[in-house]
Amino acid sequence: MLYEDFLALWLAFLLIELSPKANFSFSIFAWSLFFLSKELIFFLYLIFLKSLKLRLANYSFVFYIFNYGLIFLLFTVDLAIFGFKKFFIKRYFGFIPLFLLFLHYYFPYRLIVSQFNYRYLLILLALIFPLFSLYCLFDLTNYFALNFPGKYLFLIFLILSFSPPIMVKILPCQKLKNFYLRNLIEAFISKFKIKFKEILVLLPVGAQFYTAGIIGFLPPFRYLFFSQPLLNLLDDNELLAVISHEIAHIKNRHGLLLIFLFFSFSLLLINAIHIFFLPFVFIFDSVDEFLDFFERNQIFFEVFLGFYFLGVALLMFRFIFAYFLRSFEREADLYASLYLGDVKPLVGALLKVGEASNRLWEKSWHHYGIMERVAFLLNFAKKVGGGLGEAIELGEKFSRRIRFYLFLWTAGNVFIGFVFQLLGASFWERLLKFFLS
């Protein structure tokens, strides 16, 4: 559930940024009555869920979507109808109380319906720390009126480069103390001329928390980590296969490509705004006429726009971003096998994790299912027939195809945006200024 939780938290940030600011007038009595009624209904629903004694893993897909839809619906209502965004967003660091407003829905829900302990909470906080810090830096520079060319790119680079040491302080982890494993890992990674600041072990989070990964881009602030259950499960060759997989991510610059995907998302959102307003271009003769119509039907526009942006973001991450994320995982699997000269160690590691976590046949939207990954590796080994040259050629062909699709995705967004600008730049410009100001 780690990816799902991170996605939900990121979408909350996005909804805060993109949902329009409503301008509804309630009496204090009516505002308080409606707000408290909404809170009471939600927490009574949570008590009902608790009485069912169900874990999130046991939910049907429809029930799962319903619960998340309810949380984001209530959050959108808070932002748009109850006016929390209008009240906070113009204040410095106003996104903090707005994000806490989302958490007051999300955390109780997760605590009730699934395994959600203190250490897991620390992992989530560490994951959202870079984004949270970026918002703070933006507001801080605005507060002190610090403006210079390339400010936003500089702040993003600053956060990506120097946030890992703080993330490590937040994570429930410690240095790898097993000298045998430390020497084995350090000797292996030295062959690739890749440096890590430290090798870390995540303290026990859950019985089925089998994971490994890398935090950080720059070598002085780059960390390799494993969960303790994973270290206990794998033999030496299988552990080195997992490390090869993580090194393959670095060698293929997957981190930078994912950041590039995040930037392409801004192009998608601008195009999504254009598409949303496209019918109104043909219905109304001028922007002023449309804005007058908007103000008379504001409540419907506010809620619908919030969910429209949320839907676009969800589709982007659930399909486009997920496709490239799965492809990068598959590429890392492939190159890890090439580094080792055999698919068996990584296949063995995957099968052990699948059996231990009882997820051997389970599908995954972000990594492919374990058996899908195993089948891909075995099919790859069968195709190359043990020939290293042919294996490298197939690997490079796979990598080129992924990067070509990434280029097509970005170029397509740029082209669509260019077409909309040609169709009526002044019209779109006024609309964008009105809704995003």
PDB file of C-alpha atoms in Angstrom, residues 241-376:
ATOM      1  CA  ALA A 241      20.543  -9.646  -7.423  1.00  0.00           C
ATOM      2  CA  VAL A 242      18.319  -7.170  -5.565  1.00  0.00           C
ATOM      3  CA  ILE A 243      21.258  -4.755  -5.262  1.00  0.00           C
ATOM      4  CA  SER A 244      21.953  -5.174  -8.992  1.00  0.00           C
ATOM      5  CA  HIS A 245      18.350  -4.208  -9.640  1.00  0.00           C
ATOM      6  CA  GLU A 246      18.774  -1.006  -7.588  1.00  0.00           C
ATOM      7  CA  ILE A 247      22.094  -0.196  -9.266  1.00  0.00           C
ATOM      8  CA  ALA A 248      20.394  -0.657 -12.651  1.00  0.00           C
ATOM      9  CA  HIS A 249      18.001   2.142 -11.685  1.00  0.00           C
ATOM     10  CA  ILE A 250      20.981   4.458 -11.181  1.00  0.00           C
ATOM     11  CA  LYS A 251      22.826   3.350 -14.300  1.00  0.00           C
ATOM     12  CA  ASN A 252      19.737   3.891 -16.447  1.00  0.00           C
ATOM     13  CA  ARG A 253      18.960   7.264 -14.790  1.00  0.00           C
ATOM     14  CA  HIS A 254      15.429   6.239 -13.897  1.00  0.00           C
ATOM     15  CA  GLY A 255      15.229   8.837 -11.134  1.00  0.00           C
ATOM     16  CA  LEU A 256      15.882  11.684 -13.560  1.00  0.00           C
ATOM     17  CA  LEU A 257      13.438  10.259 -16.077  1.00  0.00           C
ATOM     18  CA  LEU A 258      10.722  10.086 -13.425  1.00  0.00           C
ATOM     19  CA  ILE A 259      11.377  13.715 -12.503  1.00  0.00           C
ATOM     20  CA  PHE A 260      11.057  14.556 -16.193  1.00  0.00           C
ATOM     21  CA  LEU A 261       7.694  12.766 -16.168  1.00  0.00           C
ATOM     22  CA  PHE A 262       6.578  14.907 -13.231  1.00  0.00           C
ATOM     23  CA  PHE A 263       7.447  18.032 -15.214  1.00  0.00           C
ATOM     24  CA  SER A 264       5.546  16.734 -18.235  1.00  0.00           C
ATOM     25  CA  PHE A 265       2.546  16.434 -15.948  1.00  0.00           C
ATOM     26  CA  SER A 266       2.312  20.236 -15.773  1.00  0.00           C
ATOM     27  CA  LEU A 267       1.896  20.271 -19.567  1.00  0.00           C
ATOM     28  CA  LEU A 268      -0.871  17.695 -19.279  1.00  0.00           C
ATOM     29  CA  LEU A 269      -2.729  19.792 -16.706  1.00  0.00           C
ATOM     30  CA  ILE A 270      -2.607  22.904 -18.887  1.00  0.00           C
ATOM     31  CA  ASN A 271      -3.917  20.884 -21.831  1.00  0.00           C
ATOM     32  CA  ALA A 272      -6.617  19.401 -19.570  1.00  0.00           C
ATOM     33  CA  ILE A 273      -7.764  22.933 -18.688  1.00  0.00           C
ATOM     34  CA  HIS A 274      -7.892  23.807 -22.392  1.00  0.00           C
ATOM     35  CA  ILE A 275      -9.947  20.677 -23.135  1.00  0.00           C
ATOM     36  CA  PHE A 276     -12.333  21.412 -20.263  1.00  0.00           C
ATOM     37  CA  PHE A 277     -13.081  24.893 -21.555  1.00  0.00           C
ATOM     38  CA  LEU A 278     -13.116  23.966 -25.255  1.00  0.00           C
ATOM     39  CA  PRO A 279     -16.930  23.459 -25.466  1.00  0.00           C
ATOM     40  CA  PHE A 280     -17.492  26.889 -23.919  1.00  0.00           C
ATOM     41  CA  VAL A 281     -15.432  28.497 -26.679  1.00  0.00           C
ATOM     42  CA  PHE A 282     -18.162  27.498 -29.149  1.00  0.00           C
ATOM     43  CA  ILE A 283     -21.072  28.257 -26.794  1.00  0.00           C
ATOM     44  CA  PHE A 284     -20.087  31.761 -25.668  1.00  0.00           C
ATOM     45  CA  ASP A 285     -19.000  34.671 -27.811  1.00  0.00           C
ATOM     46  CA  SER A 286     -16.534  36.126 -25.296  1.00  0.00           C
ATOM     47  CA  VAL A 287     -14.648  35.353 -22.111  1.00  0.00           C
ATOM     48  CA  ASP A 288     -16.701  37.934 -20.207  1.00  0.00           C
ATOM     49  CA  GLU A 289     -19.934  36.216 -21.193  1.00  0.00           C
ATOM     50  CA  PHE A 290     -18.593  32.864 -20.002  1.00  0.00           C
ATOM     51  CA  LEU A 291     -17.270  34.298 -16.706  1.00  0.00           C
ATOM     52  CA  ASP A 292     -20.691  35.781 -16.025  1.00  0.00           C
ATOM     53  CA  PHE A 293     -22.208  32.333 -16.606  1.00  0.00           C
ATOM     54  CA  PHE A 294     -19.566  30.810 -14.330  1.00  0.00           C
ATOM     55  CA  GLU A 295     -20.333  33.155 -11.442  1.00  0.00           C
ATOM     56  CA  ARG A 296     -24.043  32.324 -11.654  1.00  0.00           C
ATOM     57  CA  ASN A 297     -23.276  28.584 -11.475  1.00  0.00           C
ATOM     58  CA  GLN A 298     -20.175  28.732  -9.330  1.00  0.00           C
ATOM     59  CA  ILE A 299     -20.936  25.950  -6.875  1.00  0.00           C
ATOM     60  CA  PHE A 300     -21.277  23.347  -9.634  1.00  0.00           C
ATOM     61  CA  PHE A 301     -18.134  24.530 -11.409  1.00  0.00           C
ATOM     62  CA  GLU A 302     -16.083  24.524  -8.212  1.00  0.00           C
ATOM     63  CA  VAL A 303     -16.875  20.941  -7.243  1.00  0.00           C
ATOM     64  CA  PHE A 304     -16.779  19.608 -10.799  1.00  0.00           C
ATOM     65  CA  LEU A 305     -13.472  21.307 -11.598  1.00  0.00           C
ATOM     66  CA  GLY A 306     -11.906  19.923  -8.438  1.00  0.00           C
ATOM     67  CA  PHE A 307     -12.896  16.394  -9.376  1.00  0.00           C
ATOM     68  CA  TYR A 308     -11.967  16.944 -13.009  1.00  0.00           C
ATOM     69  CA  PHE A 309      -8.405  17.880 -12.020  1.00  0.00           C
ATOM     70  CA  LEU A 310      -8.312  14.973  -9.601  1.00  0.00           C
ATOM     71  CA  GLY A 311      -9.509  12.590 -12.294  1.00  0.00           C
ATOM     72  CA  VAL A 312      -6.891  13.813 -14.772  1.00  0.00           C
ATOM     73  CA  ALA A 313      -4.167  13.421 -12.144  1.00  0.00           C
ATOM     74  CA  LEU A 314      -5.376   9.959 -11.198  1.00  0.00           C
ATOM     75  CA  LEU A 315      -5.465   8.829 -14.830  1.00  0.00           C
ATOM     76  CA  MET A 316      -1.996  10.253 -15.375  1.00  0.00           C
ATOM     77  CA  PHE A 317      -0.508   8.392 -12.426  1.00  0.00           C
ATOM     78  CA  ARG A 318      -2.573   5.231 -12.663  1.00  0.00           C
ATOM     79  CA  PHE A 319      -1.857   4.685 -16.372  1.00  0.00           C
ATOM     80  CA  ILE A 320       0.819   6.931 -17.935  1.00  0.00           C
ATOM     81  CA  PHE A 321       3.126   7.296 -14.930  1.00  0.00           C
ATOM     82  CA  ALA A 322       2.427   3.682 -13.898  1.00  0.00           C
ATOM     83  CA  TYR A 323       3.329   2.410 -17.361  1.00  0.00           C
ATOM     84  CA  PHE A 324       6.745   4.063 -17.284  1.00  0.00           C
ATOM     85  CA  LEU A 325       7.262   3.060 -13.650  1.00  0.00           C
ATOM     86  CA  ARG A 326       6.574  -0.586 -14.539  1.00  0.00           C
ATOM     87  CA  SER A 327       8.778  -0.326 -17.617  1.00  0.00           C
ATOM     88  CA  PHE A 328      11.670   1.062 -15.559  1.00  0.00           C
ATOM     89  CA  GLU A 329      11.264  -1.803 -13.095  1.00  0.00           C
ATOM     90  CA  ARG A 330      11.314  -4.285 -15.955  1.00  0.00           C
ATOM     91  CA  GLU A 331      14.389  -2.589 -17.423  1.00  0.00           C
ATOM     92  CA  ALA A 332      16.106  -2.774 -14.019  1.00  0.00           C
ATOM     93  CA  ASP A 333      15.237  -6.484 -13.773  1.00  0.00           C
ATOM     94  CA  LEU A 334      16.688  -7.057 -17.212  1.00  0.00           C
ATOM     95  CA  TYR A 335      19.924  -5.158 -16.593  1.00  0.00           C
ATOM     96  CA  ALA A 336      20.386  -6.740 -13.175  1.00  0.00           C
ATOM     97  CA  SER A 337      20.322 -10.127 -14.869  1.00  0.00           C
ATOM     98  CA  LEU A 338      22.857  -8.903 -17.427  1.00  0.00           C
ATOM     99  CA  TYR A 339      25.179  -7.663 -14.653  1.00  0.00           C
ATOM    100  CA  LEU A 340      24.991 -11.061 -12.930  1.00  0.00           C
ATOM    101  CA  GLY A 341      25.099 -13.070 -16.152  1.00  0.00           C
ATOM    102  CA  ASP A 342      22.073 -15.117 -15.077  1.00  0.00           C
ATOM    103  CA  VAL A 343      18.369 -14.565 -14.327  1.00  0.00           C
ATOM    104  CA  LYS A 344      18.201 -17.274 -11.631  1.00  0.00           C
ATOM    105  CA  PRO A 345      19.283 -15.178  -8.584  1.00  0.00           C
ATOM    106  CA  LEU A 346      16.723 -12.439  -9.246  1.00  0.00           C
ATOM    107  CA  VAL A 347      14.017 -14.962 -10.120  1.00  0.00           C
ATOM    108  CA  GLY A 348      14.767 -16.765  -6.861  1.00  0.00           C
ATOM    109  CA  ALA A 349      14.540 -13.521  -4.887  1.00  0.00           C
ATOM    110  CA  LEU A 350      11.224 -12.596  -6.502  1.00  0.00           C
ATOM    111  CA  LEU A 351       9.711 -16.017  -5.866  1.00  0.00           C
ATOM    112  CA  LYS A 352      10.782 -15.975  -2.217  1.00  0.00           C
ATOM    113  CA  VAL A 353       9.279 -12.540  -1.653  1.00  0.00           C
ATOM    114  CA  GLY A 354       6.071 -13.563  -3.432  1.00  0.00           C
ATOM    115  CA  GLU A 355       5.659 -16.708  -1.355  1.00  0.00           C
ATOM    116  CA  ALA A 356       6.573 -15.012   1.932  1.00  0.00           C
ATOM    117  CA  SER A 357       4.188 -12.090   1.351  1.00  0.00           C
ATOM    118  CA  ASN A 358       1.463 -14.291  -0.148  1.00  0.00           C
ATOM    119  CA  ARG A 359       1.478 -12.061  -3.258  1.00  0.00           C
ATOM    120  CA  LEU A 360       2.977 -14.435  -5.775  1.00  0.00           C
ATOM    121  CA  TRP A 361       0.075 -14.142  -8.235  1.00  0.00           C
ATOM    122  CA  GLU A 362      -1.088 -10.677  -7.267  1.00  0.00           C
ATOM    123  CA  LYS A 363      -1.101  -7.944  -9.932  1.00  0.00           C
ATOM    124  CA  SER A 364       0.705  -4.658  -9.328  1.00  0.00           C
ATOM    125  CA  TRP A 365      -0.027  -1.371 -11.112  1.00  0.00           C
ATOM    126  CA  HIS A 366       3.435   0.073 -10.393  1.00  0.00           C
ATOM    127  CA  HIS A 367       5.891  -2.874 -10.538  1.00  0.00           C
ATOM    128  CA  TYR A 368       4.111  -5.613 -12.484  1.00  0.00           C
ATOM    129  CA  GLY A 369       3.095  -8.692 -10.523  1.00  0.00           C
ATOM    130  CA  ILE A 370       5.837 -10.986  -9.258  1.00  0.00           C
ATOM    131  CA  MET A 371       4.927 -13.844 -11.587  1.00  0.00           C
ATOM    132  CA  GLU A 372       4.766 -11.392 -14.504  1.00  0.00           C
ATOM    133  CA  ARG A 373       8.311 -10.265 -13.708  1.00  0.00           C
ATOM    134  CA  VAL A 374       9.490 -13.858 -13.349  1.00  0.00           C
ATOM    135  CA  ALA A 375       7.888 -14.844 -16.674  1.00  0.00           C
ATOM    136  CA  PHE A 376       9.520 -11.853 -18.401  1.00  0.00           C
TER     137      PHE A 376
END
